[in-house]
CSV table of C-alpha atoms and ligand atoms in Angstrom, one decimal:
chain,number,residue,atom,x,y,z
A,1,MET,CA,-32.9,-60.7,-2.4
A,2,ILE,CA,-34.6,-58.1,-0.3
A,3,ARG,CA,-35.5,-58.2,3.3
A,4,VAL,CA,-38.6,-57.3,5.3
A,5,GLN,CA,-38.1,-54.5,7.9
A,6,ALA,CA,-41.7,-54.2,9.1
A,7,VAL,CA,-45.2,-55.5,8.4
A,8,ALA,CA,-48.4,-53.4,9.0
A,9,PRO,CA,-51.3,-55.1,10.8
A,10,GLU,CA,-54.4,-56.1,8.8
A,11,THR,CA,-52.6,-56.4,5.5
A,12,LEU,CA,-51.7,-59.2,3.1
A,13,GLY,CA,-48.2,-59.3,4.5
A,14,ALA,CA,-49.6,-59.8,8.0
A,15,ALA,CA,-52.0,-62.5,6.8
A,16,LEU,CA,-49.1,-64.3,5.3
A,17,GLN,CA,-47.2,-64.0,8.6
A,18,LEU,CA,-44.3,-62.3,7.1
A,19,THR,CA,-42.1,-61.0,9.8
A,20,PRO,CA,-39.1,-58.6,10.0
A,21,GLY,CA,-36.0,-60.3,8.7
A,22,THR,CA,-37.9,-62.5,6.2
A,23,GLU,CA,-35.9,-62.6,2.9
A,24,LEU,CA,-38.1,-62.1,-0.1
A,25,LEU,CA,-36.4,-64.3,-2.8
A,26,ALA,CA,-38.6,-64.3,-5.9
A,27,ILE,CA,-42.0,-63.7,-7.4
A,28,ASN,CA,-43.1,-66.3,-10.0
A,29,ASP,CA,-39.8,-66.9,-11.9
A,30,ARG,CA,-38.3,-63.5,-11.2
A,31,ASP,CA,-35.6,-63.0,-8.5
A,32,LEU,CA,-36.3,-59.9,-6.4
A,33,GLU,CA,-33.5,-57.4,-6.6
A,34,ASP,CA,-35.0,-54.3,-4.9
A,35,PHE,CA,-38.1,-52.4,-4.0
A,36,LEU,CA,-39.0,-51.8,-7.7
A,37,ASP,CA,-39.3,-55.5,-8.3
A,38,TRP,CA,-41.3,-55.9,-5.2
A,39,GLU,CA,-43.8,-53.1,-6.0
A,40,PHE,CA,-44.3,-53.9,-9.6
A,41,LEU,CA,-44.4,-57.7,-9.3
A,42,THR,CA,-46.8,-57.7,-6.3
A,43,ALA,CA,-49.2,-55.5,-8.2
A,44,ASP,CA,-50.7,-58.5,-10.0
A,45,ASP,CA,-53.8,-60.2,-8.6
A,46,HIS,CA,-52.3,-63.6,-8.7
A,47,PHE,CA,-48.6,-64.5,-8.1
A,48,LYS,CA,-46.3,-67.0,-6.4
A,49,LEU,CA,-44.0,-65.6,-3.7
A,50,TYR,CA,-40.9,-67.4,-2.5
A,51,VAL,CA,-39.5,-66.4,0.9
A,52,LYS,CA,-36.9,-67.5,3.4
A,53,LEU,CA,-38.2,-67.0,7.0
A,54,PRO,CA,-35.8,-65.8,9.8
A,55,SER,CA,-35.9,-69.5,11.0
A,56,GLY,CA,-34.2,-70.5,7.7
A,57,GLU,CA,-37.3,-72.3,6.4
A,58,GLU,CA,-38.1,-71.6,2.8
A,59,VAL,CA,-41.8,-71.1,2.0
A,60,GLU,CA,-43.8,-70.8,-1.3
A,61,TYR,CA,-47.0,-68.8,-1.2
A,62,ASP,CA,-49.6,-69.0,-4.0
A,63,ILE,CA,-51.3,-65.7,-3.6
A,64,GLU,CA,-54.7,-64.5,-4.8
A,65,ARG,CA,-54.7,-60.9,-3.8
A,66,PRO,CA,-58.1,-59.7,-2.5
A,67,GLU,CA,-58.9,-56.4,-4.2
A,68,GLY,CA,-57.8,-53.4,-2.2
A,69,LEU,CA,-55.8,-55.3,0.4
A,70,PRO,CA,-52.3,-53.7,0.6
A,71,MET,CA,-49.2,-55.9,1.0
A,72,GLY,CA,-48.2,-53.7,4.0
A,73,VAL,CA,-44.6,-54.7,3.8
A,74,THR,CA,-41.8,-52.1,4.5
A,75,LEU,CA,-38.5,-53.2,3.1
A,76,GLU,CA,-35.0,-52.6,4.4
A,77,ALA,CA,-33.4,-49.6,2.8
A,78,PRO,CA,-32.0,-50.3,-0.6
A,79,ARG,CA,-28.3,-50.3,-1.4
A,80,ILE,CA,-27.8,-47.0,-3.1
A,81,ARG,CA,-26.2,-47.1,-6.6
A,82,ARG,CA,-22.8,-45.4,-6.5
A,83,CYS,CA,-21.9,-42.6,-8.8
A,84,ALA,CA,-19.4,-43.2,-11.6
A,85,ASN,CA,-18.5,-39.5,-11.9
A,86,HIS,CA,-16.1,-37.1,-10.1
A,87,CYS,CA,-17.6,-33.6,-10.7
A,88,ASP,CA,-15.4,-30.8,-9.5
A,89,PHE,CA,-18.5,-29.3,-7.9
A,90,CYS,CA,-19.6,-32.5,-6.2
A,91,PHE,CA,-21.5,-31.9,-3.0
A,92,VAL,CA,-19.8,-34.8,-1.4
A,93,ASP,CA,-16.4,-33.2,-1.8
A,94,GLY,CA,-17.9,-30.2,-0.1
A,95,ASN,CA,-18.6,-32.1,3.1
A,96,PRO,CA,-16.3,-31.5,6.0
A,97,GLN,CA,-14.8,-34.4,8.0
A,98,GLY,CA,-16.7,-36.1,10.8
A,99,MET,CA,-20.2,-36.4,9.4
A,100,ARG,CA,-22.5,-39.4,9.0
A,101,GLN,CA,-20.8,-41.9,6.7
A,102,VAL,CA,-23.8,-41.9,4.4
A,103,LEU,CA,-23.1,-38.3,3.5
A,104,TYR,CA,-19.9,-39.3,1.8
A,105,ILE,CA,-21.6,-41.6,-0.6
A,106,ARG,CA,-21.9,-40.3,-4.1
A,107,ASP,CA,-25.3,-41.6,-5.1
A,108,ASP,CA,-26.5,-41.7,-8.7
A,109,ASP,CA,-29.5,-43.9,-8.7
A,110,TYR,CA,-32.2,-44.0,-11.3
A,111,ARG,CA,-34.5,-45.8,-8.9
A,112,LEU,CA,-34.4,-42.8,-6.5
A,113,SER,CA,-34.7,-40.5,-9.4
A,114,PHE,CA,-38.1,-42.1,-10.3
A,115,ARG,CA,-39.3,-42.4,-6.8
A,116,TYR,CA,-38.1,-39.2,-5.0
A,117,GLY,CA,-37.2,-36.9,-7.9
A,118,ASN,CA,-33.4,-37.1,-7.1
A,119,PHE,CA,-31.4,-36.0,-10.1
A,120,ALA,CA,-29.3,-38.8,-11.7
A,121,THR,CA,-26.8,-38.6,-14.6
A,122,LEU,CA,-27.7,-42.1,-16.1
A,123,THR,CA,-24.0,-42.6,-16.6
A,124,ASN,CA,-23.9,-45.9,-14.5
A,125,LEU,CA,-26.7,-47.8,-16.2
A,126,LYS,CA,-26.2,-51.5,-17.1
A,127,PRO,CA,-28.1,-53.0,-20.0
A,128,TRP,CA,-30.6,-54.6,-17.6
A,129,ASP,CA,-31.2,-51.2,-16.0
A,130,LEU,CA,-32.2,-49.9,-19.4
A,131,GLU,CA,-34.7,-52.7,-19.8
A,132,ARG,CA,-36.1,-52.2,-16.4
A,133,ILE,CA,-36.7,-48.5,-16.8
A,134,VAL,CA,-38.7,-49.3,-19.9
A,135,GLU,CA,-40.5,-52.4,-18.6
A,136,TYR,CA,-41.5,-50.7,-15.3
A,137,ARG,CA,-42.1,-47.4,-17.1
A,138,LEU,CA,-40.0,-45.4,-14.6
A,139,SER,CA,-41.2,-42.1,-15.9
A,140,PRO,CA,-40.6,-39.2,-15.5
A,141,LEU,CA,-36.9,-39.5,-14.6
A,142,TYR,CA,-35.0,-36.5,-13.2
A,143,VAL,CA,-31.8,-36.2,-15.2
A,144,SER,CA,-28.7,-34.1,-14.7
A,145,VAL,CA,-27.7,-33.2,-18.2
A,146,HIS,CA,-25.4,-30.2,-17.6
A,147,ALA,CA,-24.3,-30.1,-21.2
A,148,THR,CA,-25.3,-32.0,-24.4
A,149,ASP,CA,-21.9,-31.6,-26.0
A,150,PRO,CA,-20.4,-35.0,-25.0
A,151,VAL,CA,-16.9,-33.5,-24.5
A,152,VAL,CA,-18.1,-30.8,-22.2
A,153,ARG,CA,-20.4,-33.1,-20.3
A,154,ARG,CA,-17.6,-35.6,-19.8
A,155,TRP,CA,-15.4,-32.8,-18.6
A,156,LEU,CA,-18.0,-31.6,-16.1
A,157,LEU,CA,-18.7,-35.1,-14.8
A,158,ARG,CA,-15.0,-35.9,-14.9
A,159,ASN,CA,-16.0,-39.2,-16.5
A,160,PRO,CA,-14.5,-40.1,-19.9
A,161,GLU,CA,-16.9,-43.0,-20.1
A,162,ALA,CA,-20.1,-41.0,-19.8
A,163,PRO,CA,-22.4,-41.9,-22.7
A,164,ASP,CA,-23.6,-39.2,-25.1
A,165,VAL,CA,-26.7,-38.0,-23.3
A,166,ILE,CA,-28.9,-37.0,-26.3
A,167,PRO,CA,-28.9,-40.5,-28.0
A,168,GLN,CA,-29.4,-42.0,-24.6
A,169,LEU,CA,-32.5,-39.8,-23.8
A,170,ARG,CA,-33.8,-40.3,-27.4
A,171,TRP,CA,-33.6,-44.1,-26.9
A,172,PHE,CA,-35.7,-43.8,-23.8
A,173,ALA,CA,-38.0,-41.2,-25.3
A,174,GLU,CA,-38.8,-43.6,-28.2
A,175,ARG,CA,-39.9,-46.1,-25.6
A,176,GLY,CA,-42.2,-43.6,-23.8
A,177,ILE,CA,-40.0,-42.4,-21.0
A,178,THR,CA,-40.2,-38.7,-20.1
A,179,PHE,CA,-37.7,-36.5,-18.2
A,180,HIS,CA,-37.3,-33.4,-16.1
A,181,THR,CA,-33.8,-32.2,-16.7
A,182,GLN,CA,-31.4,-29.8,-15.1
A,183,VAL,CA,-28.2,-27.9,-16.0
A,184,VAL,CA,-26.0,-27.0,-13.1
A,185,LEU,CA,-24.4,-23.8,-14.4
A,186,VAL,CA,-20.6,-23.8,-14.1
A,187,PRO,CA,-19.2,-20.5,-15.4
A,188,GLY,CA,-16.8,-20.7,-18.2
A,189,ILE,CA,-17.7,-24.4,-19.0
A,190,ASN,CA,-21.4,-24.8,-19.8
A,191,ASP,CA,-22.7,-21.3,-19.9
A,192,GLY,CA,-22.8,-19.0,-23.0
A,193,GLN,CA,-22.9,-20.9,-26.3
A,194,GLN,CA,-22.8,-24.2,-24.5
A,195,LEU,CA,-26.0,-23.4,-22.6
A,196,VAL,CA,-27.6,-22.4,-25.9
A,197,ARG,CA,-26.6,-25.6,-27.5
A,198,THR,CA,-27.8,-27.7,-24.5
A,199,LEU,CA,-31.2,-26.0,-24.5
A,200,THR,CA,-31.4,-26.3,-28.3
A,201,ASP,CA,-30.7,-30.0,-28.2
A,202,LEU,CA,-33.1,-30.7,-25.3
A,203,TYR,CA,-35.8,-28.6,-26.9
A,204,ALA,CA,-35.6,-30.5,-30.1
A,205,LEU,CA,-35.7,-33.8,-28.3
A,206,GLY,CA,-38.7,-32.6,-26.3
A,207,GLU,CA,-40.8,-32.0,-29.4
A,208,GLY,CA,-42.7,-35.2,-28.8
A,209,GLY,CA,-43.2,-34.3,-25.1
A,210,SER,CA,-40.4,-36.4,-23.7
A,211,VAL,CA,-38.3,-33.6,-22.1
A,212,LEU,CA,-40.9,-32.0,-19.8
A,213,SER,CA,-38.7,-29.3,-18.4
A,214,VAL,CA,-35.2,-28.0,-18.0
A,215,SER,CA,-34.0,-25.9,-15.1
A,216,VAL,CA,-30.8,-23.9,-14.9
A,217,VAL,CA,-29.3,-23.9,-11.4
A,218,PRO,CA,-26.2,-22.0,-10.4
A,219,VAL,CA,-23.5,-24.2,-9.1
A,220,ALA,CA,-23.4,-24.3,-5.3
A,221,LEU,CA,-20.0,-24.6,-3.6
A,222,THR,CA,-18.9,-24.9,0.0
A,223,GLU,CA,-15.8,-23.8,1.8
A,224,PHE,CA,-14.5,-27.3,1.3
A,225,SER,CA,-15.1,-27.5,-2.5
A,226,LYS,CA,-12.4,-27.5,-5.2
A,227,HIS,CA,-12.2,-23.7,-5.6
A,228,ALA,CA,-9.1,-23.9,-7.7
A,229,LEU,CA,-11.2,-25.8,-10.3
A,230,VAL,CA,-14.7,-24.3,-10.1
A,231,ARG,CA,-16.2,-21.0,-9.1
A,232,GLN,CA,-19.7,-19.6,-8.6
A,233,PRO,CA,-21.1,-17.5,-11.4
A,234,THR,CA,-21.1,-13.7,-11.1
A,235,ARG,CA,-24.2,-11.6,-11.2
A,236,GLN,CA,-23.6,-10.8,-14.9
A,237,GLU,CA,-23.1,-14.5,-15.7
A,238,CYS,CA,-26.4,-15.3,-13.9
A,239,ARG,CA,-28.2,-12.6,-15.9
A,240,ALA,CA,-26.7,-13.8,-19.1
A,241,ALA,CA,-27.9,-17.4,-18.3
A,242,LEU,CA,-31.4,-16.0,-17.5
A,243,GLU,CA,-31.5,-14.3,-20.9
A,244,VAL,CA,-30.9,-17.6,-22.6
A,245,VAL,CA,-33.5,-19.3,-20.4
A,246,ASP,CA,-36.0,-16.5,-21.2
A,247,ARG,CA,-35.4,-16.9,-24.9
A,248,PHE,CA,-36.2,-20.6,-24.9
A,249,ALA,CA,-39.1,-20.1,-22.5
A,250,ALA,CA,-40.7,-17.5,-24.8
A,251,GLN,CA,-40.3,-19.9,-27.8
A,252,ALA,CA,-41.8,-22.7,-25.7
A,253,VAL,CA,-44.8,-20.6,-24.6
A,254,ALA,CA,-45.5,-19.7,-28.2
A,255,GLU,CA,-45.0,-23.3,-29.6
A,256,ARG,CA,-45.9,-25.5,-26.7
A,257,GLY,CA,-48.0,-23.4,-24.4
A,258,MET,CA,-45.7,-23.6,-21.3
A,259,PRO,CA,-42.3,-22.1,-20.5
A,260,TRP,CA,-40.4,-25.4,-20.4
A,261,ALA,CA,-37.1,-23.7,-19.5
A,262,TYR,CA,-36.8,-22.3,-15.9
A,263,GLY,CA,-34.2,-20.5,-13.9
A,264,ALA,CA,-33.8,-21.6,-10.3
A,265,ASP,CA,-34.9,-19.1,-7.7
A,266,ASP,CA,-31.2,-18.9,-6.7
A,267,LEU,CA,-30.3,-17.9,-10.2
A,268,TYR,CA,-32.7,-15.0,-10.0
A,269,LEU,CA,-31.4,-14.2,-6.6
A,270,GLN,CA,-27.8,-14.2,-7.7
A,271,ALA,CA,-28.7,-12.2,-10.8
A,272,ASP,CA,-30.6,-9.7,-8.6
A,273,MET,CA,-33.7,-10.0,-10.7
A,274,ALA,CA,-37.4,-10.4,-9.8
A,275,LEU,CA,-38.9,-13.9,-9.9
A,276,PRO,CA,-41.6,-14.7,-12.5
A,277,PRO,CA,-45.2,-14.9,-11.2
A,278,ALA,CA,-46.6,-18.2,-9.7
A,279,GLU,CA,-48.5,-19.0,-12.9
A,280,TRP,CA,-45.2,-19.2,-14.7
A,281,TYR,CA,-44.3,-22.4,-12.9
A,282,GLY,CA,-47.4,-24.5,-13.8
A,283,ASP,CA,-47.5,-27.4,-11.4
A,284,PHE,CA,-44.2,-26.4,-9.8
A,285,GLU,CA,-42.7,-29.6,-11.0
A,286,GLN,CA,-39.1,-28.7,-10.1
A,287,ARG,CA,-39.8,-26.9,-6.8
A,288,GLU,CA,-37.8,-29.5,-4.8
A,289,ASN,CA,-34.9,-28.4,-7.0
A,290,GLY,CA,-35.4,-24.8,-5.9
A,291,VAL,CA,-37.3,-23.8,-9.0
A,292,GLY,CA,-40.4,-21.8,-8.2
A,293,ALA,CA,-40.1,-22.5,-4.4
A,294,VAL,CA,-40.9,-19.0,-3.4
A,295,ARG,CA,-43.9,-18.7,-5.6
A,296,TYR,CA,-45.1,-22.1,-4.4
A,297,LEU,CA,-45.0,-21.0,-0.8
A,298,GLN,CA,-46.9,-17.9,-1.6
A,299,THR,CA,-49.5,-19.9,-3.4
A,300,ARG,CA,-49.9,-22.3,-0.5
A,301,ILE,CA,-50.3,-19.5,2.0
A,302,GLY,CA,-52.9,-17.9,-0.3
A,303,ALA,CA,-54.9,-21.1,-0.5
A,304,ALA,CA,-54.9,-21.5,3.3
A,305,ARG,CA,-55.7,-17.9,4.0
A,306,ALA,CA,-59.2,-18.5,5.4
A,307,ASP,CA,-57.8,-20.9,8.1
A,308,LEU,CA,-54.8,-18.6,8.8
A,309,GLU,CA,-57.1,-15.7,9.4
A,310,GLN,CA,-58.5,-17.2,12.5
A,311,GLU,CA,-57.5,-15.6,15.8
A,312,THR,CA,-55.0,-18.4,16.8
A,313,TRP,CA,-51.9,-16.5,15.9
A,314,ARG,CA,-52.9,-12.9,16.3
A,315,GLY,CA,-50.2,-11.0,18.3
A,316,LYS,CA,-48.0,-14.0,18.7
A,317,ARG,CA,-44.3,-13.8,17.9
A,318,ILE,CA,-43.2,-16.6,15.6
A,319,GLY,CA,-39.6,-17.2,14.6
A,320,VAL,CA,-39.0,-18.6,11.1
A,321,VAL,CA,-35.7,-20.5,10.6
A,322,THR,CA,-34.3,-20.5,7.2
A,323,GLY,CA,-31.0,-20.7,5.3
A,324,GLU,CA,-29.2,-17.8,3.6
A,325,ALA,CA,-30.6,-18.7,0.2
A,326,MET,CA,-34.2,-18.0,1.1
A,327,GLY,CA,-33.3,-15.2,3.5
A,328,PRO,CA,-33.5,-12.4,1.0
A,329,LEU,CA,-36.6,-13.9,-0.7
A,330,MET,CA,-38.4,-14.7,2.6
A,331,PRO,CA,-39.8,-11.1,3.2
A,332,GLN,CA,-42.1,-11.6,0.2
A,333,VAL,CA,-43.5,-14.8,1.7
A,334,ILE,CA,-43.7,-13.4,5.2
A,335,ALA,CA,-45.6,-10.3,4.2
A,336,ASP,CA,-48.5,-12.6,3.0
A,337,LEU,CA,-48.3,-14.6,6.3
A,338,THR,CA,-48.4,-11.5,8.5
A,339,SER,CA,-51.4,-10.1,6.8
A,340,ALA,CA,-53.2,-13.4,7.0
A,341,THR,CA,-52.4,-14.3,10.6
A,342,GLY,CA,-51.9,-11.0,12.5
A,343,ALA,CA,-48.7,-12.6,14.0
A,344,GLN,CA,-45.3,-11.0,14.1
A,345,PHE,CA,-42.8,-13.1,12.2
A,346,GLU,CA,-39.1,-12.8,12.7
A,347,ILE,CA,-37.0,-14.4,9.9
A,348,LEU,CA,-34.0,-16.1,11.4
A,349,VAL,CA,-31.4,-16.5,8.7
A,350,LEU,CA,-28.8,-19.0,9.8
A,351,GLU,CA,-25.4,-19.6,8.5
A,352,ASN,CA,-24.5,-23.2,7.8
A,353,THR,CA,-22.1,-23.9,10.6
A,354,LEU,CA,-21.5,-27.5,9.3
A,355,PHE,CA,-20.9,-27.0,5.6
A,356,GLY,CA,-19.7,-23.5,5.6
A,357,LYS,CA,-21.2,-20.1,4.8
A,358,SER,CA,-21.6,-20.7,1.1
A,359,VAL,CA,-24.1,-23.6,1.6
A,360,THR,CA,-27.2,-21.6,1.8
A,361,THR,CA,-30.2,-23.9,1.4
A,362,ALA,CA,-32.4,-24.4,4.5
A,363,GLY,CA,-32.6,-28.1,3.9
A,364,LEU,CA,-29.0,-28.6,4.8
A,365,LEU,CA,-29.0,-26.6,8.1
A,366,PRO,CA,-27.5,-28.5,11.0
A,367,GLY,CA,-29.5,-29.0,14.2
A,368,ARG,CA,-26.8,-27.3,16.3
A,369,ALA,CA,-27.1,-24.1,14.3
A,370,VAL,CA,-30.8,-24.1,15.0
A,371,LEU,CA,-30.2,-24.8,18.7
A,372,ASP,CA,-27.7,-22.0,19.0
A,373,ALA,CA,-30.1,-19.6,17.4
A,374,LEU,CA,-33.1,-20.4,19.5
A,375,ARG,CA,-32.0,-21.6,22.9
A,376,ASP,CA,-32.2,-18.1,24.5
A,377,ARG,CA,-35.2,-16.8,22.6
A,378,ARG,CA,-37.8,-16.8,25.4
A,379,ASP,CA,-39.6,-14.0,23.7
A,380,LEU,CA,-40.8,-16.3,20.9
A,381,ASP,CA,-44.2,-18.1,21.2
A,382,LEU,CA,-43.4,-20.5,18.4
A,383,ALA,CA,-40.5,-21.4,16.0
A,384,LEU,CA,-41.0,-22.9,12.6
A,385,LEU,CA,-38.1,-25.1,11.3
A,386,PRO,CA,-37.7,-26.2,7.7
A,387,ALA,CA,-39.1,-29.7,7.5
A,388,GLU,CA,-36.6,-30.5,4.6
A,389,SER,CA,-33.7,-30.2,7.1
A,390,VAL,CA,-34.6,-33.5,8.8
A,391,ASN,CA,-34.7,-37.0,7.2
A,392,ASP,CA,-37.3,-39.7,7.8
A,393,ASN,CA,-35.9,-40.4,11.2
A,394,LEU,CA,-36.1,-36.7,12.1
A,395,LEU,CA,-32.3,-36.3,12.1
A,396,PHE,CA,-30.7,-33.1,11.0
A,397,MET,CA,-27.5,-33.3,8.8
A,398,ASP,CA,-25.4,-33.4,12.0
A,399,ASP,CA,-27.3,-36.2,13.6
A,400,VAL,CA,-29.2,-34.0,16.0
A,401,GLU,CA,-32.7,-35.5,16.5
A,402,ALA,CA,-35.6,-33.1,16.2
A,403,HIS,CA,-37.3,-34.0,19.5
A,404,ASP,CA,-34.0,-33.7,21.4
A,405,LEU,CA,-33.5,-30.3,19.9
A,406,ALA,CA,-37.1,-29.3,20.8
A,407,SER,CA,-36.6,-30.4,24.4
A,408,GLN,CA,-33.8,-27.9,24.8
A,409,LEU,CA,-35.7,-24.9,23.5
A,410,PRO,CA,-37.9,-22.5,25.5
A,411,MET,CA,-40.6,-22.4,22.8
A,412,PRO,CA,-42.7,-25.0,21.0
A,413,VAL,CA,-41.3,-25.8,17.6
A,414,ARG,CA,-43.0,-27.2,14.4
A,415,LEU,CA,-41.5,-28.6,11.3
A,416,SER,CA,-43.0,-27.0,8.3
A,417,TYR,CA,-42.7,-27.3,4.5
A,418,ASP,CA,-44.8,-24.4,3.5
A,419,PHE,CA,-46.1,-22.5,6.7
A,420,ALA,CA,-49.7,-23.3,5.9
A,421,ASP,CA,-49.1,-26.9,7.0
A,422,ALA,CA,-47.9,-25.7,10.4
A,423,LEU,CA,-50.3,-22.8,11.0
A,424,GLU,CA,-53.6,-23.4,9.4
A,425,ASP,CA,-55.1,-25.6,12.1
A,426,ARG,CA,-55.9,-24.6,15.7
A,427,LEU,CA,-53.2,-26.2,17.7
A,428,GLU,CA,-54.1,-28.0,20.9
A,429,GLY,CA,-51.5,-27.5,23.6
A,430,TRP,CA,-49.3,-25.6,21.3
A,431,LYS,CA,-47.5,-23.9,24.2
A,432,VAL,CA,-46.1,-27.1,25.5
A,433,GLY,CA,-42.3,-27.1,24.8
A,434,LYS,CA,-42.2,-30.0,22.5
A,435,LEU,CA,-42.1,-30.8,18.8
A,436,GLU,CA,-45.5,-31.0,17.4
B,501,SF4,S1,-22.9,-36.8,-10.4
B,501,SF4,FE1,-21.2,-35.4,-9.8
B,501,SF4,S2,-22.2,-34.1,-8.3
B,501,SF4,FE2,-23.5,-35.9,-8.5
B,501,SF4,S3,-22.7,-37.4,-6.9
B,501,SF4,FE3,-21.7,-37.8,-8.8
B,501,SF4,S4,-19.8,-36.7,-8.7
B,501,SF4,FE4,-21.1,-35.8,-7.2
């Protein structure tokens, strides 16, 4: 059973008079378990829908769906699938006390993998999940492989029940499912020859096009992680991993016409090596995973250059808030922005006061750190905040709400994914101290 949270006007849902709180029970003879059932089963032109209204009345609708009319139904948030693993490097273990309860949930949900590109290990699949993935063609999936040697993978996941990943991926591949994969690099465990084996196995499996890419991401730890059990890679270890990645990428370019194996930006940063050019990353398929993110930003700025070159920003002082991971890489991005806009940019690299200094991604910055950094900066005409650091309800990781934060700052602020989104249009009333 799933429940309606909201219904948009002038949609099929509104015409059926579905209201918030309505329980969606079944379509035709299929019980509805979650948003996937709802989306796939309502895609037909003709179906029967069984619901239970908030009044308790059960109703059956025989629906002929007019072409182009959306259902317009927002569902209550799904119950997240819990993770069956206990990785030493788990982000959840790296959370301090006193945060939102949801941040202590270990999620490992193939549905979110398909929908949002979250990485999942596929270690908690039930037989009917396998059938659904194939039936609904949930492809591509984003899979945390880490190692293809089953013993090493079980060690990394701390899960003796974890299935052998290559036969599992092969089973899906034979049924038309594709994957983006990642290896979180844990020094001494899955680097060196283990990394070679993992990439070899994935490359062989991807011959038919099923493994679309693999990224190698250095393990990220916080002050609260299990440092007695896992450590971050050294510069030399990052360089060695990139050598392996480069070898496979060269082979893939020669044989398949694209690099296929990618190092995360952070791996290059920790190796103290230059990033590949933007063309290397193709469609930037793993940029949300920090792979090609810098080159992506530069590409976006380049594409918006004509708009950015208008006079709007010339001479203005603009603060750019980011985390420590992007801090050293940001000057490359800002140089392009400065020449396009004529503005003066100041990069504000913030320490993560919630998770600890070693959590460096901008997307996990707490609102209070932003507030502390900006509340006395009356010299700034505008501040750009990383849009990834708030959720759909505009809450930062520490529950600070973005409008509340903006109301306490002396300058207007904008949330931005790629700078171009926040700067390319002429902003009306942009001096008003509010979130725009
Ligand atoms: S797979 Fe590992 S890192 Fe991911 S949530 Fe589970 S225990 Fe944590």
